[in-house]
GROMACS .gro file of C-alpha atoms in nm:
model
  455
    1UNK     CA    1   5.177   9.415   9.409
    2UNK     CA    2   5.304   9.750   9.296
    3UNK     CA    3   5.300   9.871   8.936
    4UNK     CA    4   5.614   9.945   8.739
    5UNK     CA    5   5.576  10.313   8.830
    6UNK     CA    6   5.673  10.229   9.189
    7UNK     CA    7   6.023  10.129   9.080
    8UNK     CA    8   6.301  10.371   9.185
    9UNK     CA    9   6.367  10.652   8.942
   10UNK     CA   10   6.738  10.559   8.946
   11UNK     CA   11   6.655  10.243   8.754
   12UNK     CA   12   6.561  10.458   8.455
   13UNK     CA   13   6.864  10.691   8.460
   14UNK     CA   14   7.192  10.656   8.272
   15UNK     CA   15   7.500  10.611   8.499
   16UNK     CA   16   7.697  10.851   8.277
   17UNK     CA   17   7.467  11.151   8.229
   18UNK     CA   18   7.236  11.076   8.525
   19UNK     CA   19   6.937  11.161   8.305
   20UNK     CA   20   6.662  10.932   8.179
   21UNK     CA   21   6.781  10.684   7.920
   22UNK     CA   22   6.778  10.788   7.557
   23UNK     CA   23   6.822  10.501   7.311
   24UNK     CA   24   6.971  10.271   7.577
   25UNK     CA   25   7.223  10.010   7.464
   26UNK     CA   26   7.320   9.695   7.653
   27UNK     CA   27   7.678   9.576   7.713
   28UNK     CA   28   7.776   9.212   7.768
   29UNK     CA   29   7.836   9.292   8.136
   30UNK     CA   30   7.461   9.367   8.165
   31UNK     CA   31   7.505   9.743   8.221
   32UNK     CA   32   7.305   9.984   8.007
   33UNK     CA   33   7.382  10.340   7.896
   34UNK     CA   34   7.256  10.604   7.656
   35UNK     CA   35   7.402  10.528   7.314
   36UNK     CA   36   7.550  10.877   7.277
   37UNK     CA   37   7.682  10.881   7.634
   38UNK     CA   38   7.863  10.550   7.588
   39UNK     CA   39   8.022  10.653   7.259
   40UNK     CA   40   8.136  10.986   7.408
   41UNK     CA   41   8.279  10.805   7.712
   42UNK     CA   42   8.473  10.566   7.486
   43UNK     CA   43   8.611  10.852   7.278
   44UNK     CA   44   8.737  11.039   7.585
   45UNK     CA   45   8.883  10.727   7.748
   46UNK     CA   46   9.019  10.592   7.418
   47UNK     CA   47   8.919  10.253   7.549
   48UNK     CA   48   8.601  10.046   7.508
   49UNK     CA   49   8.539   9.982   7.875
   50UNK     CA   50   8.221   9.980   8.081
   51UNK     CA   51   8.186  10.310   8.274
   52UNK     CA   52   8.055  10.116   8.575
   53UNK     CA   53   8.253   9.792   8.609
   54UNK     CA   54   8.545   9.888   8.377
   55UNK     CA   55   8.509   9.562   8.187
   56UNK     CA   56   8.627   9.568   7.825
   57UNK     CA   57   8.364   9.550   7.551
   58UNK     CA   58   8.424   9.353   7.233
   59UNK     CA   59   8.133   9.524   7.054
   60UNK     CA   60   8.177   9.847   6.861
   61UNK     CA   61   7.798   9.902   6.841
   62UNK     CA   62   7.621   9.738   7.136
   63UNK     CA   63   7.259   9.632   7.072
   64UNK     CA   64   6.964   9.852   7.166
   65UNK     CA   65   6.799   9.758   7.495
   66UNK     CA   66   6.435   9.766   7.375
   67UNK     CA   67   6.287   9.644   7.705
   68UNK     CA   68   6.456   9.920   7.900
   69UNK     CA   69   6.357  10.175   7.636
   70UNK     CA   70   5.990  10.073   7.665
   71UNK     CA   71   6.003  10.082   8.046
   72UNK     CA   72   6.155  10.431   8.039
   73UNK     CA   73   5.885  10.556   7.806
   74UNK     CA   74   5.611  10.411   8.027
   75UNK     CA   75   5.771  10.553   8.339
   76UNK     CA   76   5.805  10.900   8.188
   77UNK     CA   77   5.444  10.886   8.069
   78UNK     CA   78   5.313  10.797   8.416
   79UNK     CA   79   5.536  11.059   8.573
   80UNK     CA   80   5.399  11.319   8.335
   81UNK     CA   81   5.041  11.217   8.421
   82UNK     CA   82   5.109  11.246   8.795
   83UNK     CA   83   5.273  11.587   8.752
   84UNK     CA   84   4.968  11.712   8.556
   85UNK     CA   85   4.721  11.597   8.822
   86UNK     CA   86   4.635  11.270   8.643
   87UNK     CA   87   4.569  10.933   8.795
   88UNK     CA   88   4.736  10.823   9.124
   89UNK     CA   89   4.973  10.531   9.154
   90UNK     CA   90   4.743  10.229   9.155
   91UNK     CA   91   4.777   9.874   9.269
   92UNK     CA   92   4.822   9.646   8.971
   93UNK     CA   93   4.598   9.381   9.132
   94UNK     CA   94   4.310   9.586   9.271
   95UNK     CA   95   4.341   9.922   9.092
   96UNK     CA   96   4.331  10.095   9.429
   97UNK     CA   97   4.566  10.373   9.544
   98UNK     CA   98   4.885  10.250   9.712
   99UNK     CA   99   4.846  10.405  10.057
  100UNK     CA  100   5.029  10.154  10.276
  101UNK     CA  101   5.374   9.996  10.295
  102UNK     CA  102   5.418   9.635  10.406
  103UNK     CA  103   5.715   9.615  10.639
  104UNK     CA  104   5.730   9.237  10.594
  105UNK     CA  105   5.743   9.228  10.215
  106UNK     CA  106   5.906   9.573  10.175
  107UNK     CA  107   5.656   9.692   9.912
  108UNK     CA  108   5.372   9.944   9.876
  109UNK     CA  109   5.019   9.792   9.895
  110UNK     CA  110   4.659   9.909   9.885
  111UNK     CA  111   4.390   9.862  10.157
  112UNK     CA  112   4.255   9.556   9.972
  113UNK     CA  113   4.602   9.400   9.973
  114UNK     CA  114   4.622   9.463  10.349
  115UNK     CA  115   4.296   9.269  10.404
  116UNK     CA  116   4.414   8.979  10.190
  117UNK     CA  117   4.561   8.660  10.334
  118UNK     CA  118   4.906   8.752  10.205
  119UNK     CA  119   4.934   9.073  10.411
  120UNK     CA  120   4.664   9.036  10.683
  121UNK     CA  121   4.917   8.945  10.951
  122UNK     CA  122   5.189   9.181  10.830
  123UNK     CA  123   5.270   9.510  10.997
  124UNK     CA  124   5.200   9.805  10.769
  125UNK     CA  125   5.262  10.177  10.781
  126UNK     CA  126   5.123  10.468  10.581
  127UNK     CA  127   5.333  10.542  10.276
  128UNK     CA  128   5.455  10.879  10.408
  129UNK     CA  129   5.558  10.736  10.748
  130UNK     CA  130   5.737  10.439  10.590
  131UNK     CA  131   5.913  10.669  10.345
  132UNK     CA  132   6.023  10.895  10.631
  133UNK     CA  133   6.160  10.599  10.829
  134UNK     CA  134   6.356  10.462  10.535
  135UNK     CA  135   6.484  10.805  10.444
  136UNK     CA  136   6.618  10.838  10.798
  137UNK     CA  137   6.792  10.504  10.762
  138UNK     CA  138   6.934  10.603  10.427
  139UNK     CA  139   7.042  10.939  10.566
  140UNK     CA  140   7.234  10.758  10.842
  141UNK     CA  141   7.414  10.563  10.570
  142UNK     CA  142   7.447  10.868  10.346
  143UNK     CA  143   7.631  11.088  10.594
  144UNK     CA  144   7.933  10.855  10.638
  145UNK     CA  145   7.947  10.818  10.261
  146UNK     CA  146   7.944  11.194  10.219
  147UNK     CA  147   8.218  11.232  10.478
  148UNK     CA  148   8.418  10.960  10.307
  149UNK     CA  149   8.371  11.140   9.976
  150UNK     CA  150   8.508  11.459  10.135
  151UNK     CA  151   8.811  11.263  10.254
  152UNK     CA  152   8.866  11.131   9.904
  153UNK     CA  153   8.829  11.482   9.765
  154UNK     CA  154   9.091  11.613  10.009
  155UNK     CA  155   9.332  11.333   9.923
  156UNK     CA  156   9.271  11.391   9.552
  157UNK     CA  157   9.337  11.762   9.601
  158UNK     CA  158   9.665  11.677   9.769
  159UNK     CA  159   9.751  11.436   9.488
  160UNK     CA  160   9.675  11.707   9.231
  161UNK     CA  161   9.903  11.947   9.420
  162UNK     CA  162  10.168  11.676   9.441
  163UNK     CA  163  10.151  11.611   9.066
  164UNK     CA  164  10.201  11.983   8.997
  165UNK     CA  165  10.478  12.011   9.256
  166UNK     CA  166  10.661  11.713   9.105
  167UNK     CA  167  10.693  11.905   8.778
  168UNK     CA  168  10.817  12.214   8.964
  169UNK     CA  169  11.070  12.006   9.157
  170UNK     CA  170  11.192  11.833   8.840
  171UNK     CA  171  11.230  12.167   8.659
  172UNK     CA  172  11.418  12.332   8.946
  173UNK     CA  173  11.639  12.028   9.005
  174UNK     CA  174  11.724  12.003   8.635
  175UNK     CA  175  11.816  12.374   8.632
  176UNK     CA  176  12.044  12.337   8.936
  177UNK     CA  177  12.205  12.020   8.796
  178UNK     CA  178  12.285  12.202   8.474
  179UNK     CA  179  12.431  12.498   8.668
  180UNK     CA  180  12.649  12.270   8.882
  181UNK     CA  181  12.774  12.076   8.580
  182UNK     CA  182  12.837  12.404   8.400
  183UNK     CA  183  13.073  12.497   8.684
  184UNK     CA  184  13.242  12.157   8.667
  185UNK     CA  185  13.274  12.182   8.290
  186UNK     CA  186  13.429  12.529   8.324
  187UNK     CA  187  13.673  12.401   8.587
  188UNK     CA  188  13.777  12.111   8.361
  189UNK     CA  189  13.810  12.346   8.066
  190UNK     CA  190  14.032  12.580   8.270
  191UNK     CA  191  14.241  12.283   8.389
  192UNK     CA  192  14.273  12.158   8.031
  193UNK     CA  193  14.382  12.502   7.906
  194UNK     CA  194  14.635  12.540   8.188
  195UNK     CA  195  14.793  12.200   8.124
  196UNK     CA  196  14.803  12.257   7.747
  197UNK     CA  197  14.974  12.593   7.811
  198UNK     CA  198  15.231  12.423   8.035
  199UNK     CA  199  15.296  12.161   7.767
  200UNK     CA  200  15.333  12.425   7.494
  201UNK     CA  201  15.567  12.630   7.714
  202UNK     CA  202  15.790  12.327   7.777
  203UNK     CA  203  15.783  12.249   7.403
  204UNK     CA  204  15.888  12.607   7.327
  205UNK     CA  205  16.172  12.609   7.582
  206UNK     CA  206  16.316  12.273   7.480
  207UNK     CA  207  16.279  12.346   7.110
  208UNK     CA  208  16.482  12.668   7.164
  209UNK     CA  209  16.754  12.476   7.350
  210UNK     CA  210  16.774  12.217   7.073
  211UNK     CA  211  16.791  12.494   6.812
  212UNK     CA  212  17.090  12.653   6.989
  213UNK     CA  213  17.256  12.312   7.025
  214UNK     CA  214  17.207  12.238   6.655
  215UNK     CA  215  17.353  12.580   6.560
  216UNK     CA  216  17.655  12.521   6.786
  217UNK     CA  217  17.713  12.175   6.640
  218UNK     CA  218  17.678  12.310   6.285
  219UNK     CA  219  17.941  12.580   6.354
  220UNK     CA  220  18.189  12.330   6.497
  221UNK     CA  221  18.123  12.092   6.211
  222UNK     CA  222  18.195  12.371   5.960
  223UNK     CA  223  18.530  12.455   6.123
  224UNK     CA  224  18.625  12.088   6.142
  225UNK     CA  225  18.528  12.035   5.776
  226UNK     CA  226  18.749  12.328   5.664
  227UNK     CA  227  19.046  12.187   5.856
  228UNK     CA  228  19.000  11.842   5.704
  229UNK     CA  229  18.986  11.995   5.351
  230UNK     CA  230  19.309  12.191   5.406
  231UNK     CA  231  19.495  11.886   5.535
  232UNK     CA  232  19.371  11.670   5.249
  233UNK     CA  233  19.512  11.929   4.999
  234UNK     CA  234  19.857  11.915   5.166
  235UNK     CA  235  19.850  11.537   5.163
  236UNK     CA  236  19.835  11.527   4.781
  237UNK     CA  237  20.110  11.788   4.728
  238UNK     CA  238  20.468  11.699   4.608
  239UNK     CA  239  20.692  11.562   4.879
  240UNK     CA  240  20.924  11.862   4.887
  241UNK     CA  241  20.639  12.104   4.912
  242UNK     CA  242  20.460  11.887   5.171
  243UNK     CA  243  20.770  11.875   5.388
  244UNK     CA  244  20.813  12.251   5.369
  245UNK     CA  245  20.459  12.325   5.497
  246UNK     CA  246  20.349  12.020   5.698
  247UNK     CA  247  20.467  12.174   6.024
  248UNK     CA  248  20.225  12.464   5.973
  249UNK     CA  249  19.916  12.244   5.932
  250UNK     CA  250  20.011  11.971   6.180
  251UNK     CA  251  19.885  12.153   6.489
  252UNK     CA  252  19.546  12.192   6.326
  253UNK     CA  253  19.529  11.830   6.231
  254UNK     CA  254  19.605  11.715   6.576
  255UNK     CA  255  19.377  11.965   6.764
  256UNK     CA  256  19.183  11.806   7.045
  257UNK     CA  257  18.803  11.832   7.009
  258UNK     CA  258  18.551  11.731   7.277
  259UNK     CA  259  18.325  11.442   7.188
  260UNK     CA  260  17.980  11.577   7.094
  261UNK     CA  261  17.698  11.474   7.329
  262UNK     CA  262  17.321  11.504   7.310
  263UNK     CA  263  17.132  11.739   7.548
  264UNK     CA  264  17.029  11.577   7.874
  265UNK     CA  265  16.656  11.617   7.947
  266UNK     CA  266  16.587  11.748   7.602
  267UNK     CA  267  16.260  11.553   7.551
  268UNK     CA  268  15.915  11.654   7.677
  269UNK     CA  269  15.851  11.532   8.030
  270UNK     CA  270  15.550  11.326   7.924
  271UNK     CA  271  15.517  11.161   8.266
  272UNK     CA  272  15.482  11.503   8.429
  273UNK     CA  273  15.194  11.596   8.199
  274UNK     CA  274  15.011  11.263   8.173
  275UNK     CA  275  15.105  11.068   8.484
  276UNK     CA  276  14.799  11.023   8.715
  277UNK     CA  277  14.635  11.306   8.523
  278UNK     CA  278  14.280  11.229   8.638
  279UNK     CA  279  14.389  11.192   9.000
  280UNK     CA  280  14.575  11.523   9.001
  281UNK     CA  281  14.278  11.700   8.839
  282UNK     CA  282  14.048  11.544   9.097
  283UNK     CA  283  14.277  11.664   9.378
  284UNK     CA  284  14.258  12.015   9.232
  285UNK     CA  285  13.879  11.979   9.205
  286UNK     CA  286  13.852  11.924   9.579
  287UNK     CA  287  13.926  12.296   9.622
  288UNK     CA  288  13.595  12.386   9.459
  289UNK     CA  289  13.386  12.091   9.586
  290UNK     CA  290  13.186  12.129   9.906
  291UNK     CA  291  13.103  11.829  10.121
  292UNK     CA  292  12.823  11.831  10.377
  293UNK     CA  293  12.782  11.521  10.595
  294UNK     CA  294  12.409  11.587  10.627
  295UNK     CA  295  12.179  11.751  10.372
  296UNK     CA  296  11.818  11.854  10.431
  297UNK     CA  297  11.516  11.679  10.284
  298UNK     CA  298  11.288  11.953  10.143
  299UNK     CA  299  10.999  11.705  10.125
  300UNK     CA  300  10.987  11.702  10.508
  301UNK     CA  301  11.020  12.080  10.557
  302UNK     CA  302  10.743  12.285  10.718
  303UNK     CA  303  10.566  12.496  10.451
  304UNK     CA  304  10.703  12.817  10.601
  305UNK     CA  305  11.066  12.704  10.551
  306UNK     CA  306  11.276  12.818  10.256
  307UNK     CA  307  11.542  12.557  10.187
  308UNK     CA  308  11.867  12.671  10.022
  309UNK     CA  309  11.956  12.538   9.678
  310UNK     CA  310  12.243  12.328   9.817
  311UNK     CA  311  12.008  12.183  10.084
  312UNK     CA  312  12.234  12.286  10.372
  313UNK     CA  313  12.037  12.569  10.536
  314UNK     CA  314  11.684  12.697  10.588
  315UNK     CA  315  11.505  13.006  10.709
  316UNK     CA  316  11.147  13.076  10.807
  317UNK     CA  317  10.910  13.311  10.628
  318UNK     CA  318  10.587  13.472  10.745
  319UNK     CA  319  10.383  13.310  10.467
  320UNK     CA  320  10.321  12.940  10.421
  321UNK     CA  321  10.418  12.815  10.078
  322UNK     CA  322  10.165  12.622   9.872
  323UNK     CA  323  10.315  12.275   9.902
  324UNK     CA  324  10.161  11.927   9.894
  325UNK     CA  325  10.065  11.798  10.237
  326UNK     CA  326  10.251  11.473  10.175
  327UNK     CA  327  10.287  11.225  10.465
  328UNK     CA  328  10.656  11.308  10.515
  329UNK     CA  329  10.601  11.681  10.566
  330UNK     CA  330  10.567  11.859  10.901
  331UNK     CA  331  10.242  12.056  10.889
  332UNK     CA  332  10.244  12.214  11.238
  333UNK     CA  333  10.588  12.213  11.401
  334UNK     CA  334  10.861  12.423  11.233
  335UNK     CA  335  11.088  12.128  11.163
  336UNK     CA  336  11.285  11.964  10.883
  337UNK     CA  337  11.478  11.636  10.870
  338UNK     CA  338  11.799  11.519  10.711
  339UNK     CA  339  11.766  11.339  10.380
  340UNK     CA  340  11.953  11.027  10.489
  341UNK     CA  341  11.899  10.816  10.797
  342UNK     CA  342  12.148  10.610  10.995
  343UNK     CA  343  12.115  10.269  11.160
  344UNK     CA  344  12.482  10.190  11.228
  345UNK     CA  345  12.827  10.347  11.249
  346UNK     CA  346  12.958  10.682  11.373
  347UNK     CA  347  12.845  11.012  11.219
  348UNK     CA  348  12.923  11.377  11.292
  349UNK     CA  349  12.794  11.711  11.166
  350UNK     CA  350  12.821  12.078  11.272
  351UNK     CA  351  12.527  12.318  11.278
  352UNK     CA  352  12.552  12.696  11.285
  353UNK     CA  353  12.260  12.826  11.493
  354UNK     CA  354  12.360  13.190  11.469
  355UNK     CA  355  12.128  13.431  11.648
  356UNK     CA  356  11.829  13.197  11.677
  357UNK     CA  357  11.658  13.234  12.015
  358UNK     CA  358  11.458  12.912  11.990
  359UNK     CA  359  11.613  12.609  11.823
  360UNK     CA  360  11.663  12.236  11.869
  361UNK     CA  361  11.902  12.000  11.691
  362UNK     CA  362  11.931  11.624  11.730
  363UNK     CA  363  11.787  11.303  11.586
  364UNK     CA  364  11.445  11.139  11.568
  365UNK     CA  365  11.326  10.792  11.476
  366UNK     CA  366  11.220  10.735  11.115
  367UNK     CA  367  10.877  10.606  11.222
  368UNK     CA  368  10.793  10.921  11.421
  369UNK     CA  369  10.491  11.072  11.245
  370UNK     CA  370  10.520  11.435  11.128
  371UNK     CA  371  10.156  11.549  11.138
  372UNK     CA  372   9.984  11.749  11.412
  373UNK     CA  373   9.845  11.514  11.674
  374UNK     CA  374  10.072  11.223  11.583
  375UNK     CA  375  10.422  11.377  11.615
  376UNK     CA  376  10.594  11.284  11.943
  377UNK     CA  377  10.865  11.497  12.106
  378UNK     CA  378  10.942  11.195  12.323
  379UNK     CA  379  11.101  11.034  12.017
  380UNK     CA  380  11.335  11.328  11.949
  381UNK     CA  381  11.674  11.331  12.126
  382UNK     CA  382  11.796  11.690  12.110
  383UNK     CA  383  11.986  11.985  12.254
  384UNK     CA  384  11.862  12.338  12.209
  385UNK     CA  385  11.796  12.683  12.340
  386UNK     CA  386  11.454  12.824  12.426
  387UNK     CA  387  11.131  12.665  12.545
  388UNK     CA  388  11.134  12.285  12.579
  389UNK     CA  389  10.853  12.054  12.465
  390UNK     CA  390  10.921  11.752  12.686
  391UNK     CA  391  11.093  11.429  12.602
  392UNK     CA  392  11.470  11.361  12.593
  393UNK     CA  393  11.593  11.721  12.569
  394UNK     CA  394  11.880  11.921  12.715
  395UNK     CA  395  11.811  12.296  12.722
  396UNK     CA  396  12.118  12.518  12.724
  397UNK     CA  397  12.135  12.802  12.974
  398UNK     CA  398  12.343  13.012  12.738
  399UNK     CA  399  12.317  13.027  12.360
  400UNK     CA  400  12.610  12.937  12.136
  401UNK     CA  401  12.715  12.991  11.773
  402UNK     CA  402  12.796  12.641  11.649
  403UNK     CA  403  12.681  12.299  11.769
  404UNK     CA  404  12.854  11.970  11.692
  405UNK     CA  405  12.644  11.653  11.683
  406UNK     CA  406  12.820  11.317  11.719
  407UNK     CA  407  12.605  11.009  11.673
  408UNK     CA  408  12.765  10.673  11.757
  409UNK     CA  409  12.503  10.408  11.698
  410UNK     CA  410  12.740  10.119  11.773
  411UNK     CA  411  12.808  10.262  12.120
  412UNK     CA  412  12.452  10.387  12.171
  413UNK     CA  413  12.556  10.747  12.233
  414UNK     CA  414  12.443  11.086  12.100
  415UNK     CA  415  12.686  11.361  12.209
  416UNK     CA  416  12.669  11.738  12.166
  417UNK     CA  417  12.959  11.982  12.199
  418UNK     CA  418  13.071  12.337  12.118
  419UNK     CA  419  13.355  12.299  11.862
  420UNK     CA  420  13.457  12.666  11.890
  421UNK     CA  421  13.501  12.651  12.268
  422UNK     CA  422  13.595  12.282  12.263
  423UNK     CA  423  13.347  12.207  12.543
  424UNK     CA  424  13.119  11.908  12.593
  425UNK     CA  425  12.751  11.996  12.637
  426UNK     CA  426  12.549  11.677  12.685
  427UNK     CA  427  12.537  11.306  12.599
  428UNK     CA  428  12.231  11.085  12.559
  429UNK     CA  429  12.281  10.712  12.607
  430UNK     CA  430  12.020  10.513  12.415
  431UNK     CA  431  12.014  10.198  12.208
  432UNK     CA  432  11.832  10.286  11.888
  433UNK     CA  433  11.644   9.989  11.743
  434UNK     CA  434  11.544  10.159  11.417
  435UNK     CA  435  11.685  10.408  11.168
  436UNK     CA  436  11.722  10.766  11.299
  437UNK     CA  437  11.722  11.090  11.098
  438UNK     CA  438  11.895  11.423  11.173
  439UNK     CA  439  11.638  11.664  11.322
  440UNK     CA  440  11.626  12.046  11.305
  441UNK     CA  441  11.380  12.290  11.463
  442UNK     CA  442  11.399  12.667  11.457
  443UNK     CA  443  11.168  12.964  11.477
  444UNK     CA  444  11.246  13.278  11.275
  445UNK     CA  445  11.627  13.257  11.256
  446UNK     CA  446  11.803  13.037  10.998
  447UNK     CA  447  12.009  12.726  11.071
  448UNK     CA  448  12.296  12.602  10.854
  449UNK     CA  449  12.483  12.274  10.829
  450UNK     CA  450  12.854  12.352  10.789
  451UNK     CA  451  13.060  12.210  10.504
  452UNK     CA  452  13.371  11.996  10.553
  453UNK     CA  453  13.681  11.917  10.351
  454UNK     CA  454  13.626  11.613  10.123
  455UNK     CA  455  13.842  11.317  10.212
   0.00000   0.00000   0.00000
């Protein structure tokens, strides 16, 4: 039977500081820690949880583990004696040095223990040989654990990069959103000013017309009033005098005047200014709005790609950007995918390939992996110019400027044509059983998805 000094040193070390226990305290979950280490851990976590099992503790001041404290002191005392050339590790039963290891009972023993009935038929090895064998076994277990730890470290590094990149993406996206809405606000402000000016101009014109009409009516009313006054004076004169002069005022009293009328169309044309106002502003807005049937997904872009702010074009740089190696991203092939996939209907988009000497455009299945060693060109239906990589591909003999892609999932057809020359290039016939994404590959030269008129 071995003494307490043969226990593993790990049994006397704190899981937090990995040093020998100092004033160990015991939690209800049976785990022990240095008192100071536990309090520091709780302060940093702001939660009273066990650092090992994460169980919550209901005790603010866990009790001191006296047994463990005494064992630690004894262990450190024996360790100090061994380091200073003191007594060897002795058998607790026979006070002999522990030179052997019983493979049956998995414990160190002395030569007297080996001769006893308990161990006489057991296979034993010298302590150093047994330790070497078990260290080899542990090393075989240790290596996979170390490799697994490296994998976790790599994934954590990627997660750290992703967390930082999320903030960058949010900041850049917020900035672009504000810029776009600033343009829209300015457009609406200009539209508002223009329509207010038109209303004020109509008000000015029609107010001037009414002013002239009122002046004209006032003048005619003044003349008519004078005539009426003159006739009324003659009517009250003596008969002889009236008869002498009535012939002079009669023509005036019987003058024919046109009936006064209001001005036709004098009021503000409210319907012209307010009728379908939002619709007419929206129709005007279409002149400044760009519509792209396919936009790029920057989260899939190869690190050497620079994606435009409107997500419609990309170009390649000589330096790889520091981007998270997320599962969606191509890390070897110079590719990028569209942001939205299709699983039904008919879809069409035009791509300007420009002067690129090696490019491919088409579609790929959503489940096609993007990483080196897992990406399959056999799951990319494409047309291009340059070196082919196998799979369903049609390589053009002569380069072109613009490529039109027409995907008809209901008919099971993927057609390519040259819209400038109005020529058909190639058609793939395939029944897609899963969602497909627009696919773009180019080396060096940029590719752009062309805008269309909103409808």
